GROMACS .gro file of C-alpha atoms in nm:
model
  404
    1UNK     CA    1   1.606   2.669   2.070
    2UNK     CA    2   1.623   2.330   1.848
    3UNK     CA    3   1.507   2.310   1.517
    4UNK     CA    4   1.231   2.067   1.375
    5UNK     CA    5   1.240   1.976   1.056
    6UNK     CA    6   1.026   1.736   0.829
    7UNK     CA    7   1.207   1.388   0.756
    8UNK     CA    8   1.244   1.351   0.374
    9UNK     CA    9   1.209   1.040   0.267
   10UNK     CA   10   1.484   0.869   0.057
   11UNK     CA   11   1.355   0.754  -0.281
   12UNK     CA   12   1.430   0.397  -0.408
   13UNK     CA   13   1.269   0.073  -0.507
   14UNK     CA   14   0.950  -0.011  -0.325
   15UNK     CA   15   1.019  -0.163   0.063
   16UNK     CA   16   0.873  -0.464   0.210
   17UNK     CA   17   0.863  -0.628   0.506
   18UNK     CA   18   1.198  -0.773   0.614
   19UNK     CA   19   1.275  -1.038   0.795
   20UNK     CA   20   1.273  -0.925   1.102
   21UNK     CA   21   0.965  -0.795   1.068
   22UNK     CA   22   0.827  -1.157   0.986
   23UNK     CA   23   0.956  -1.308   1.260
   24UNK     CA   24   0.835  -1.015   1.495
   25UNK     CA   25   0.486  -1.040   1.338
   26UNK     CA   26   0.469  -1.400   1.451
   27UNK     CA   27   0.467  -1.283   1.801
   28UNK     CA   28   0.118  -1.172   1.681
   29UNK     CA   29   0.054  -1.527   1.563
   30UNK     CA   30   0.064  -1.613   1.917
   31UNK     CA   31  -0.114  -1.330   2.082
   32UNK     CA   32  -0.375  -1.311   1.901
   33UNK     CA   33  -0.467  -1.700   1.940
   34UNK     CA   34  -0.430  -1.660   2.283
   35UNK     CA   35  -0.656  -1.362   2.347
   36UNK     CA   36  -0.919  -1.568   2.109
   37UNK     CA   37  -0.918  -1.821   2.342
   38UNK     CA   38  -1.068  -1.611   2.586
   39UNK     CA   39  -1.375  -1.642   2.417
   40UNK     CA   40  -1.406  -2.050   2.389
   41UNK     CA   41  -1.694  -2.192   2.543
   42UNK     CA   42  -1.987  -1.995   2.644
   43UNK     CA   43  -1.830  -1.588   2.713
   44UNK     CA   44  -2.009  -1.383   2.944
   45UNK     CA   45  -1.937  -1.037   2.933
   46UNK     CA   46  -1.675  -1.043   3.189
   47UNK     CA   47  -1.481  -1.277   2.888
   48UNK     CA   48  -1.571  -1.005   2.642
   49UNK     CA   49  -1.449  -0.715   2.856
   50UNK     CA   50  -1.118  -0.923   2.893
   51UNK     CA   51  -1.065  -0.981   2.521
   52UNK     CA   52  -1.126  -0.624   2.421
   53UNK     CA   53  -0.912  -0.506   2.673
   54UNK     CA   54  -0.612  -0.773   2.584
   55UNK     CA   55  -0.641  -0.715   2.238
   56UNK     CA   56  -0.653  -0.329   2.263
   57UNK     CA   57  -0.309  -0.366   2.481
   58UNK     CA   58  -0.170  -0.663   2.239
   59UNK     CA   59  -0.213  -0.441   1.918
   60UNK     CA   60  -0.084  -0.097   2.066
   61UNK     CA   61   0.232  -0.291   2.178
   62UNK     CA   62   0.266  -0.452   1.787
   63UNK     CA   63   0.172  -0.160   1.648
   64UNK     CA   64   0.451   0.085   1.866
   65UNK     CA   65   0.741  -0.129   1.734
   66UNK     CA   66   0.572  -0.180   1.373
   67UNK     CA   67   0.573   0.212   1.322
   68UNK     CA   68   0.914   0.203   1.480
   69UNK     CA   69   1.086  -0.052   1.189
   70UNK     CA   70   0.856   0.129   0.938
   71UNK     CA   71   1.026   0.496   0.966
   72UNK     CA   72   1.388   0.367   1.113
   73UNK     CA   73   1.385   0.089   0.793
   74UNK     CA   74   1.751  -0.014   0.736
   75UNK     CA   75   1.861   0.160   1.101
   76UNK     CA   76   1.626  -0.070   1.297
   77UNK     CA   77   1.759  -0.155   1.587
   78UNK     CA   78   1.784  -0.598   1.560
   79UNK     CA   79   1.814  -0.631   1.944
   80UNK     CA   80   1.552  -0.358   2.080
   81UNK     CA   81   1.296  -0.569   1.824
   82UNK     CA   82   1.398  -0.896   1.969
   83UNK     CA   83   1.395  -0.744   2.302
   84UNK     CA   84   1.031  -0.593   2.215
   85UNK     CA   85   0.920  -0.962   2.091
   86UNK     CA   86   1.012  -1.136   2.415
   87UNK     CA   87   0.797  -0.884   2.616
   88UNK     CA   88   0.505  -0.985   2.362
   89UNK     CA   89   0.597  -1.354   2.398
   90UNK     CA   90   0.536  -1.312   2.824
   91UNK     CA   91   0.218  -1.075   2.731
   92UNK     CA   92   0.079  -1.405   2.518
   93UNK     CA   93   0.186  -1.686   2.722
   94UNK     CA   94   0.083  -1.476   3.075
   95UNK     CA   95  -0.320  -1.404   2.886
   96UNK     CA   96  -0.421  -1.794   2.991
   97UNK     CA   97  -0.364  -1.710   3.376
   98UNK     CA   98  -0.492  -1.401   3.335
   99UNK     CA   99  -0.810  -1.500   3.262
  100UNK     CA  100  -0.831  -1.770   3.567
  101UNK     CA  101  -0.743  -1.494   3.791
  102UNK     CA  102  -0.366  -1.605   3.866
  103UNK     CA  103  -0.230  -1.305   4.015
  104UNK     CA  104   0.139  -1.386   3.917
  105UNK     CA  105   0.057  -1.400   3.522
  106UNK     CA  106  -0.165  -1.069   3.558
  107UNK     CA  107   0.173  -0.865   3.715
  108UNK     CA  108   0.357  -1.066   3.434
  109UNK     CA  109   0.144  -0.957   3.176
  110UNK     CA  110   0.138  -0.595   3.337
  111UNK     CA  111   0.522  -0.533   3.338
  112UNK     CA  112   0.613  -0.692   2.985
  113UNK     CA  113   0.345  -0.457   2.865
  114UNK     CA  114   0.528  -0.166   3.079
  115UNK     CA  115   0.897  -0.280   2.946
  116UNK     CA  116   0.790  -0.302   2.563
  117UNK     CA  117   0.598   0.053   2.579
  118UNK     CA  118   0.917   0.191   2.774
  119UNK     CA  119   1.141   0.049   2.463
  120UNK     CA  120   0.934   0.166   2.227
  121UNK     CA  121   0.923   0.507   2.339
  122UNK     CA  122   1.281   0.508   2.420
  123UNK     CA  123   1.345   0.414   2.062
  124UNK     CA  124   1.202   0.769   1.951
  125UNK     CA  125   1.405   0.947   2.194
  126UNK     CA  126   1.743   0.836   2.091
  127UNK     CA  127   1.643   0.913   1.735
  128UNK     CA  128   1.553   1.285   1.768
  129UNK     CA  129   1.222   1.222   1.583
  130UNK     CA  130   0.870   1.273   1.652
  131UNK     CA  131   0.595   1.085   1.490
  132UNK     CA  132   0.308   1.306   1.445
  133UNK     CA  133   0.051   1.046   1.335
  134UNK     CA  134   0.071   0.812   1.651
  135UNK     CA  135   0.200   1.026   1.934
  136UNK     CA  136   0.132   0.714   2.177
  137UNK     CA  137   0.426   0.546   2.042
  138UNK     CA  138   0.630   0.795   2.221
  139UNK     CA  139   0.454   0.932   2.513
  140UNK     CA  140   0.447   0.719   2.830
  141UNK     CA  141   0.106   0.904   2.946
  142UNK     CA  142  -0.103   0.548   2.933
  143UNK     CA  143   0.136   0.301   3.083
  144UNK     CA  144   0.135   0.474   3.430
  145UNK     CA  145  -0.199   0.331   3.517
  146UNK     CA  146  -0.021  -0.037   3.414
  147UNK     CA  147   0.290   0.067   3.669
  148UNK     CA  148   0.056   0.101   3.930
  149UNK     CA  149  -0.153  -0.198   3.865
  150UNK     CA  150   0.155  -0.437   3.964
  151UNK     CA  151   0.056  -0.363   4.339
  152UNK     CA  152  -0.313  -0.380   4.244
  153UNK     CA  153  -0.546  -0.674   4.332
  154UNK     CA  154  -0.803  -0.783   4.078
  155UNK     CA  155  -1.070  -0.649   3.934
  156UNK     CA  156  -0.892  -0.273   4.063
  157UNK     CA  157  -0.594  -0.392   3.785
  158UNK     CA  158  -0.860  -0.420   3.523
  159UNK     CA  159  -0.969  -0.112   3.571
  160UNK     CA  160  -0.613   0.058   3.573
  161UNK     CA  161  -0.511  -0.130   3.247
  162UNK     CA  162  -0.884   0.031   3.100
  163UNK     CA  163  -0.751   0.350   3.134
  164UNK     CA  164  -0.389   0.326   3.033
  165UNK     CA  165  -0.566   0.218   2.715
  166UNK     CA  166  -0.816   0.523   2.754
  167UNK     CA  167  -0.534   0.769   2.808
  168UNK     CA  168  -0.353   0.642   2.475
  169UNK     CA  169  -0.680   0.698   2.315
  170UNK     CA  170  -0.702   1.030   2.437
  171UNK     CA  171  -0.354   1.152   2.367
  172UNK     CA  172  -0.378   1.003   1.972
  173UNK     CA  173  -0.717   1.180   1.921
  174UNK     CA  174  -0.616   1.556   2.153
  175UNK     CA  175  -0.277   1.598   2.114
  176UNK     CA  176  -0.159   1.778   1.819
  177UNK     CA  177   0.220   1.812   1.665
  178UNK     CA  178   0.300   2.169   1.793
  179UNK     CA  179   0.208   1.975   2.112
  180UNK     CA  180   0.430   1.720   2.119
  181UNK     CA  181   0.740   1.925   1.955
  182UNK     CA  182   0.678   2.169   2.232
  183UNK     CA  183   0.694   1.881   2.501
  184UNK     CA  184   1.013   1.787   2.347
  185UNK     CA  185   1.154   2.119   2.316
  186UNK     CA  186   1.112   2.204   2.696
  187UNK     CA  187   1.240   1.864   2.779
  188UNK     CA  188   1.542   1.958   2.627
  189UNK     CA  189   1.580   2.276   2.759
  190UNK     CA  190   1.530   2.060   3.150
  191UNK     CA  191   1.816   1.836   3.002
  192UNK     CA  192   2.032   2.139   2.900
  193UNK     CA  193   1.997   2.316   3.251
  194UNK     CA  194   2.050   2.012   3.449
  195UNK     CA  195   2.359   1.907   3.328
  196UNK     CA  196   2.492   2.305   3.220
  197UNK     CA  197   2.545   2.170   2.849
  198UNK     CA  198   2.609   2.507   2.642
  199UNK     CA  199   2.629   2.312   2.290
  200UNK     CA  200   2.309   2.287   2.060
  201UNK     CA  201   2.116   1.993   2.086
  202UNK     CA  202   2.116   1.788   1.836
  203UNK     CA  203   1.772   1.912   1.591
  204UNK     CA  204   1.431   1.711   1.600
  205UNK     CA  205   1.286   1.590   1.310
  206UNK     CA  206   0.920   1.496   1.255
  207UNK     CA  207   0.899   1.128   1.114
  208UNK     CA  208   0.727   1.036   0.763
  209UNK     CA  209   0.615   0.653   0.785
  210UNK     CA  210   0.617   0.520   0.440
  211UNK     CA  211   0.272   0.470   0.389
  212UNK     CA  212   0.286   0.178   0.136
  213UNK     CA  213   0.537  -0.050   0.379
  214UNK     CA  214   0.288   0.023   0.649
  215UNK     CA  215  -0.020  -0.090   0.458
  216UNK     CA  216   0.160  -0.419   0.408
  217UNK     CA  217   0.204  -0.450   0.767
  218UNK     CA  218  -0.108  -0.388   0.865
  219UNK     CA  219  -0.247  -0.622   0.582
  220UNK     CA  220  -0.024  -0.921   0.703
  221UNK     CA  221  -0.162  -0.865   1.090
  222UNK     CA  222  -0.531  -0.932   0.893
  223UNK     CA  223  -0.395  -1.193   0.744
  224UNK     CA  224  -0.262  -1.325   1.048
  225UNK     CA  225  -0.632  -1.287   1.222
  226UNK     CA  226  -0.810  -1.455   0.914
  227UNK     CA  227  -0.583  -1.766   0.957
  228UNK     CA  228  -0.671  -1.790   1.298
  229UNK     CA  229  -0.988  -1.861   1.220
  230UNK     CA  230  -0.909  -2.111   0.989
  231UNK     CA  231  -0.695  -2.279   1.291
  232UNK     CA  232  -1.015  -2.254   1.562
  233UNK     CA  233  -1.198  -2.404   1.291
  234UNK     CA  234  -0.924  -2.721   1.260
  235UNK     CA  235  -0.840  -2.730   1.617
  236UNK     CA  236  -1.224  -2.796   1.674
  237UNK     CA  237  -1.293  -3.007   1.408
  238UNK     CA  238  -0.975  -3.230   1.522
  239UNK     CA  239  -1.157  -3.303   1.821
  240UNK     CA  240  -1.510  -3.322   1.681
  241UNK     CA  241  -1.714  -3.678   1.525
  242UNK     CA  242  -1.680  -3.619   1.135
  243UNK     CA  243  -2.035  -3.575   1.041
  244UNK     CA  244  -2.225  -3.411   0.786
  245UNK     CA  245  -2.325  -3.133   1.048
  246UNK     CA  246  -1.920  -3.128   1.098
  247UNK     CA  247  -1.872  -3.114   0.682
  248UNK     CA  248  -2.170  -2.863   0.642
  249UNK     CA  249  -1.976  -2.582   0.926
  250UNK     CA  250  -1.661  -2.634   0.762
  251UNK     CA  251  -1.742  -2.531   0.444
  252UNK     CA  252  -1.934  -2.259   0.555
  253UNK     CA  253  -1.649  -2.115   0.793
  254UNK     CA  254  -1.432  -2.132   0.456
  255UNK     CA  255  -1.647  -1.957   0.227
  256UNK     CA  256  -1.724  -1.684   0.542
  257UNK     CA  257  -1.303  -1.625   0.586
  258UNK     CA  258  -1.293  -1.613   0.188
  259UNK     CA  259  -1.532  -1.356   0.169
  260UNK     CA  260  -1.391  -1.210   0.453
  261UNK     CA  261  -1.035  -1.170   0.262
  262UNK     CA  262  -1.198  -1.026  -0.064
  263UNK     CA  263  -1.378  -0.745   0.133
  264UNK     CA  264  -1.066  -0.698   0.323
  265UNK     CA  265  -0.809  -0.675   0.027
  266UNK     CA  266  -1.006  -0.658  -0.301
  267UNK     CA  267  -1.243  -0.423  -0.202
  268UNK     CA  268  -0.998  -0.244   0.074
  269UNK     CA  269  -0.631  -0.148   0.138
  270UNK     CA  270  -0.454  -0.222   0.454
  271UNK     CA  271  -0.695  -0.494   0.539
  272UNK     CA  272  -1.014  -0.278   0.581
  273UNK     CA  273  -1.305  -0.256   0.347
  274UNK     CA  274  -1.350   0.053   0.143
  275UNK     CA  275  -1.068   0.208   0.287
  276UNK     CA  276  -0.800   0.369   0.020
  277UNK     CA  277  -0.480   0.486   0.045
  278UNK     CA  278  -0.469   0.782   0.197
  279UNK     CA  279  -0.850   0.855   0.257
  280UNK     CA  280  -0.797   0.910   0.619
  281UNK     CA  281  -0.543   1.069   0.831
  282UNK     CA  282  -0.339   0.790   1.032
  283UNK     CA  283  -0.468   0.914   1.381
  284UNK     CA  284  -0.797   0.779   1.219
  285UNK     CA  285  -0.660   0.451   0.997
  286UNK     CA  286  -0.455   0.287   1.254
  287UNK     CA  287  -0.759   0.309   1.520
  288UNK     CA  288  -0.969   0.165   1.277
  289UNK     CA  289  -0.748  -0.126   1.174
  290UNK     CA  290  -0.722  -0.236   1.495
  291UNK     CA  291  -1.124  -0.238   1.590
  292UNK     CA  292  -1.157  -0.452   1.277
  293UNK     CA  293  -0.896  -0.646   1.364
  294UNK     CA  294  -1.031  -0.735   1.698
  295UNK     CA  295  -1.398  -0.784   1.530
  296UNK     CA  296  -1.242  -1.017   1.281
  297UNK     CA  297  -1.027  -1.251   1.604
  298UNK     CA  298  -1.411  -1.191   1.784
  299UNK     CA  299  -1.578  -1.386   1.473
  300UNK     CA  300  -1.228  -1.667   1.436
  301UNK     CA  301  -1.305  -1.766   1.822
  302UNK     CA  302  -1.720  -1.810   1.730
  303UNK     CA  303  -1.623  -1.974   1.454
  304UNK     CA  304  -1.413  -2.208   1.628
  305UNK     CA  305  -1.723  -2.255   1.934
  306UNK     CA  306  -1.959  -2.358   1.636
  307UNK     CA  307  -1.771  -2.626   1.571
  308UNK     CA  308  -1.753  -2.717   1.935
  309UNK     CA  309  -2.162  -2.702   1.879
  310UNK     CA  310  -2.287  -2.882   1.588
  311UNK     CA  311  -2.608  -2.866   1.640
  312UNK     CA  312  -2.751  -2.540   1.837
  313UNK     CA  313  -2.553  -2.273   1.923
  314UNK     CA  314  -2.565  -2.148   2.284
  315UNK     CA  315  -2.673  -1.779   2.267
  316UNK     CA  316  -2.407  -1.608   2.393
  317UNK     CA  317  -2.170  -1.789   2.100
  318UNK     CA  318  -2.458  -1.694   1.847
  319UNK     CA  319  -2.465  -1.329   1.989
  320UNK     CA  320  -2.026  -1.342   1.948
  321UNK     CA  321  -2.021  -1.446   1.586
  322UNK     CA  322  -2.331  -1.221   1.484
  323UNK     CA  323  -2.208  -0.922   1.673
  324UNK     CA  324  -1.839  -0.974   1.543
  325UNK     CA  325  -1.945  -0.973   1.150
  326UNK     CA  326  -2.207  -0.693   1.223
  327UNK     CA  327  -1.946  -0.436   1.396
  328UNK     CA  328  -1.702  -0.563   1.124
  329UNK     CA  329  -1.959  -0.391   0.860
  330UNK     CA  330  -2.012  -0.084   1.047
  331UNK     CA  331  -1.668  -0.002   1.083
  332UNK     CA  332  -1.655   0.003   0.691
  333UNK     CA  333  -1.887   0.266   0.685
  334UNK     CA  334  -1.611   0.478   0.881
  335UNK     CA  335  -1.387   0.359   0.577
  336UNK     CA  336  -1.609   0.427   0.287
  337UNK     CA  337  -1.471   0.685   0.069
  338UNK     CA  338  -1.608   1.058   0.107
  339UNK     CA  339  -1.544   1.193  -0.197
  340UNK     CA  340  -1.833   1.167  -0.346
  341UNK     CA  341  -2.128   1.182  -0.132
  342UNK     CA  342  -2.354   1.020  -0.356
  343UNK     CA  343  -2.177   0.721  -0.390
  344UNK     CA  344  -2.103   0.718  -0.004
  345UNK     CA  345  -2.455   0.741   0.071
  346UNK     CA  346  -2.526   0.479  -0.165
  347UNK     CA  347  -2.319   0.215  -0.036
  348UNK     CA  348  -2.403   0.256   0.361
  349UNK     CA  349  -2.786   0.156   0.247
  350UNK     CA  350  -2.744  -0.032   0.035
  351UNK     CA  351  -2.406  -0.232   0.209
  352UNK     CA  352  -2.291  -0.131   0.509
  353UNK     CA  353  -2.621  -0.115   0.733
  354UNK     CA  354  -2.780  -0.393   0.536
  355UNK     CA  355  -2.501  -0.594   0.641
  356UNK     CA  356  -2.485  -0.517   1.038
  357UNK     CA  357  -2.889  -0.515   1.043
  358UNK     CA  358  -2.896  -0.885   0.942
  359UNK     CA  359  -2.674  -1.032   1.136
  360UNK     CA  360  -2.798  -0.888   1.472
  361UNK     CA  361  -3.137  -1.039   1.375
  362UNK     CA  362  -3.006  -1.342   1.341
  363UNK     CA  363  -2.889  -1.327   1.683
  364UNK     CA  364  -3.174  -1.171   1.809
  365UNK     CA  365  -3.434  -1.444   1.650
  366UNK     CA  366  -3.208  -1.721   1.571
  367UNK     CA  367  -3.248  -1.928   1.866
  368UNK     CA  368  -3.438  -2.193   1.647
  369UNK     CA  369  -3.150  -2.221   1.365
  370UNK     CA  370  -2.904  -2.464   1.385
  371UNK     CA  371  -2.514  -2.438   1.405
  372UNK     CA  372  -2.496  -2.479   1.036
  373UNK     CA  373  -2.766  -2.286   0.911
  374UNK     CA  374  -2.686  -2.002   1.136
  375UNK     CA  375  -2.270  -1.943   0.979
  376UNK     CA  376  -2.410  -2.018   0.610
  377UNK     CA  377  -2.643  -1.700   0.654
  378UNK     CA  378  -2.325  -1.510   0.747
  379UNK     CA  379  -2.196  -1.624   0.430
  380UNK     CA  380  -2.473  -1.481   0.249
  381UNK     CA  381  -2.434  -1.131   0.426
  382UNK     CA  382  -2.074  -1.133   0.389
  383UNK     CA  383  -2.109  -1.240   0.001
  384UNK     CA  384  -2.337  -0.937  -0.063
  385UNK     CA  385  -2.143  -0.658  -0.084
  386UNK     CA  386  -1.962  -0.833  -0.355
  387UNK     CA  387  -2.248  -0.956  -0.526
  388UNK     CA  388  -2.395  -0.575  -0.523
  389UNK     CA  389  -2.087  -0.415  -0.661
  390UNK     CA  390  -2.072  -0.639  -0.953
  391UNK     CA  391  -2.389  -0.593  -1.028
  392UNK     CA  392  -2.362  -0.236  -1.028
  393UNK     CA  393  -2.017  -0.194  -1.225
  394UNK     CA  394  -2.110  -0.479  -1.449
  395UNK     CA  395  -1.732  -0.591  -1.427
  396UNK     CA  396  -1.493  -0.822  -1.244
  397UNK     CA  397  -1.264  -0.706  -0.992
  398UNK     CA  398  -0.902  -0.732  -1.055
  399UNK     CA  399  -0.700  -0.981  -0.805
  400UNK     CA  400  -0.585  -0.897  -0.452
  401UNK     CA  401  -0.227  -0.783  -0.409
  402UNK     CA  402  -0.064  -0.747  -0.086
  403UNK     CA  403  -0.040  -0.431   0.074
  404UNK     CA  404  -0.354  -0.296  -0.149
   0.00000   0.00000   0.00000
């Protein structure tokens, strides 16, 4: 019967990303400013359902291959992550035909997804380890519905691709370690008595991610996101009369991605507000990251159709930035620290649903408020939490540092 012991981790002076990690994460660059794209224009909720569902599949992919570099470190593999980036690279450049129904781009899209999961998870194989905290990243469970979907005809493929994502779901939030070492464990014993090996197998080892090299991973993919809003915004305003309408949005878009950042890294670690290191198990962190994440490239694409809008914004763009910051806030009331309950309860009043309330008002009964007026009261919400906690600690707070 094989072993399974814990992965010790080797001590020595604080990682960071490496370059190859750089240049994978600008596969992300491109991904997610093509999945933002899908919501240019006026989105109807056929657009929305596509984004949510692209991004979901976009950040599982990254975020396979990101744990993978994070525990393997030195051993990474160069050519499986190059390998893993070109899938990405198809999965980006395929989301534009995608969206305009092309049936060749949506079977593109479909098997890079399958070939990048199937690396990943081969990855964890050849390394005899099991990582406890994301089992998805090893278990092929959710890309069967994608296999099948190559001989499926739209909207049928949609559907399939919704629950690959679902099963992933599923097996990150049900499956427990014993679980998975006892998968592996009878897997081994099929291997043994198909090929009538009689010597041991080599032992399995569960996998320790460093937490503090993954929190600067996750904190560069916000980063990434927050400069894609800052690129809608100059992409639109390149092609937009300079005006003091035009002048008026782009200083308000700056001030909202500002604010943005502070809540994200001052007043957060790993990119999410009032999260801390450590606060939640990683079955529950990574999940989160990635839903405010997606909020965050939600609010980048409004911004980027306000500027497209000067004066009113249709309602549907309105209803996309003011949902975006509002499910942005909620989700930090997931992340707010539970130690003490006093303080917890304190800050979801007086923050958290504060800040989601407002915004869907301003959707709801905003109809009347111009382009400018309506992203300038955004700033206002999003400038509140800050303006509350330094009213309430009476002291600054120290600068942002990567990674915290």
């Amino acid at each position: 019967m094989n072993e399974v012991s814990p992965a010790i981790p080797v001590s020595g002076e604080e990682r960071h990303a490496s370059w190859l990690e750089l240049f994978f994460d600008l596969v992300a660059v491109a991904g997610v400013a093509q999945i933002a794209h899908l919501l240019h224009g006026e989105p109807g909720a056929g657009d929305l359902g596509l984004y949510v569902l692209l991004f979901l599949a976009f950040w599982t992919a990254w975020i396979c291959f990101t744990l993978y570099g994070n525990v393997a470190g030195e051993r990474t593999h160069t050519r499986t992550v190059l390998a893993a980036m070109f899938g990405m690279a198809v999965m980006a450049a395929a989301v534009p035909g995608v969206h305009a129904g092309e049936d060749g781009q949506a079977r593109a899209l479909a098997l890079a997804y399958v070939v990048v999961r199937s690396l990943a998870s081969g990855t964890w194989r050849h390394r005899r380890e099991i990582l406890v905290d994301w089992p998805a990243a090893q278990m092929s469970l959710g890309v069967i519905p994608w296999i099948v979907s190559l001989w499926a005809e739209e909207p049928a493929r949609y559907w399939l691709w919704a629950l690959g994502i679902a099963l992933d779901l599923y097996v990150t939030f049900t499956v427990s370690a014993r679980d998975i070492i006892e998968s592996r464990r009878a897997h081994d014993r099929r291997e043994e008595t198909r090929s009538r090996r009689r010597e041991a197998v080599l032992p399995v080892s569960v996998a320790a991610p460093d937490a503090d090299h993954l929190s600067e991973r996750l904190g560069l993919f916000v980063i990434i996101v927050l400069g894609e809003g800052v690129a809608q915004v100059i992409e639109a305003a390149s092609e937009a009369p300079w005006n003091r309408r035009l002048y008026g949005l782009a200083a308000a878009a700056f001030f909202l991605l500002v604010a943005l950042w502070s809540l994200s890294f001052r007043h957060g670690y790993a990119g999410v507000p009032y999260l801390t290191a450590r606060s939640l198990p990683a079955r529950a962190a990574l999940p989160l990251h990635c839903f405010v994440s997606g909020c965050l490239a939600a609010l980048a694409a409004g911004l980027g159709a306000a500027a497209e809008h000067l004066e009113t914004l249709p309602d549907s763009t309105r209803w996309l930035l003011c949902a975006s910051l509002a499910g942005y806030f909620l989700l930090t009331g997931v992340a707010a620290p539970r130690q003490l309950v006093g303080a917890r309860r304190r800050l979801l009043l007086s923050v958290v649903l504060p800040c989601a309330a407002v915004p869907l008002l301003i959707a709801g009964f905003g109809a009347g408020l111009g382009t400018v007026a309506v992203v300038w009261l955004l700033v206002a919400v999003t400038l509140w939490p800050t303006f509350y906690e330094s009213r309430r600690t009476g002291h600054r707070e120290p600068d942002a540092r990567p990674g915290t």
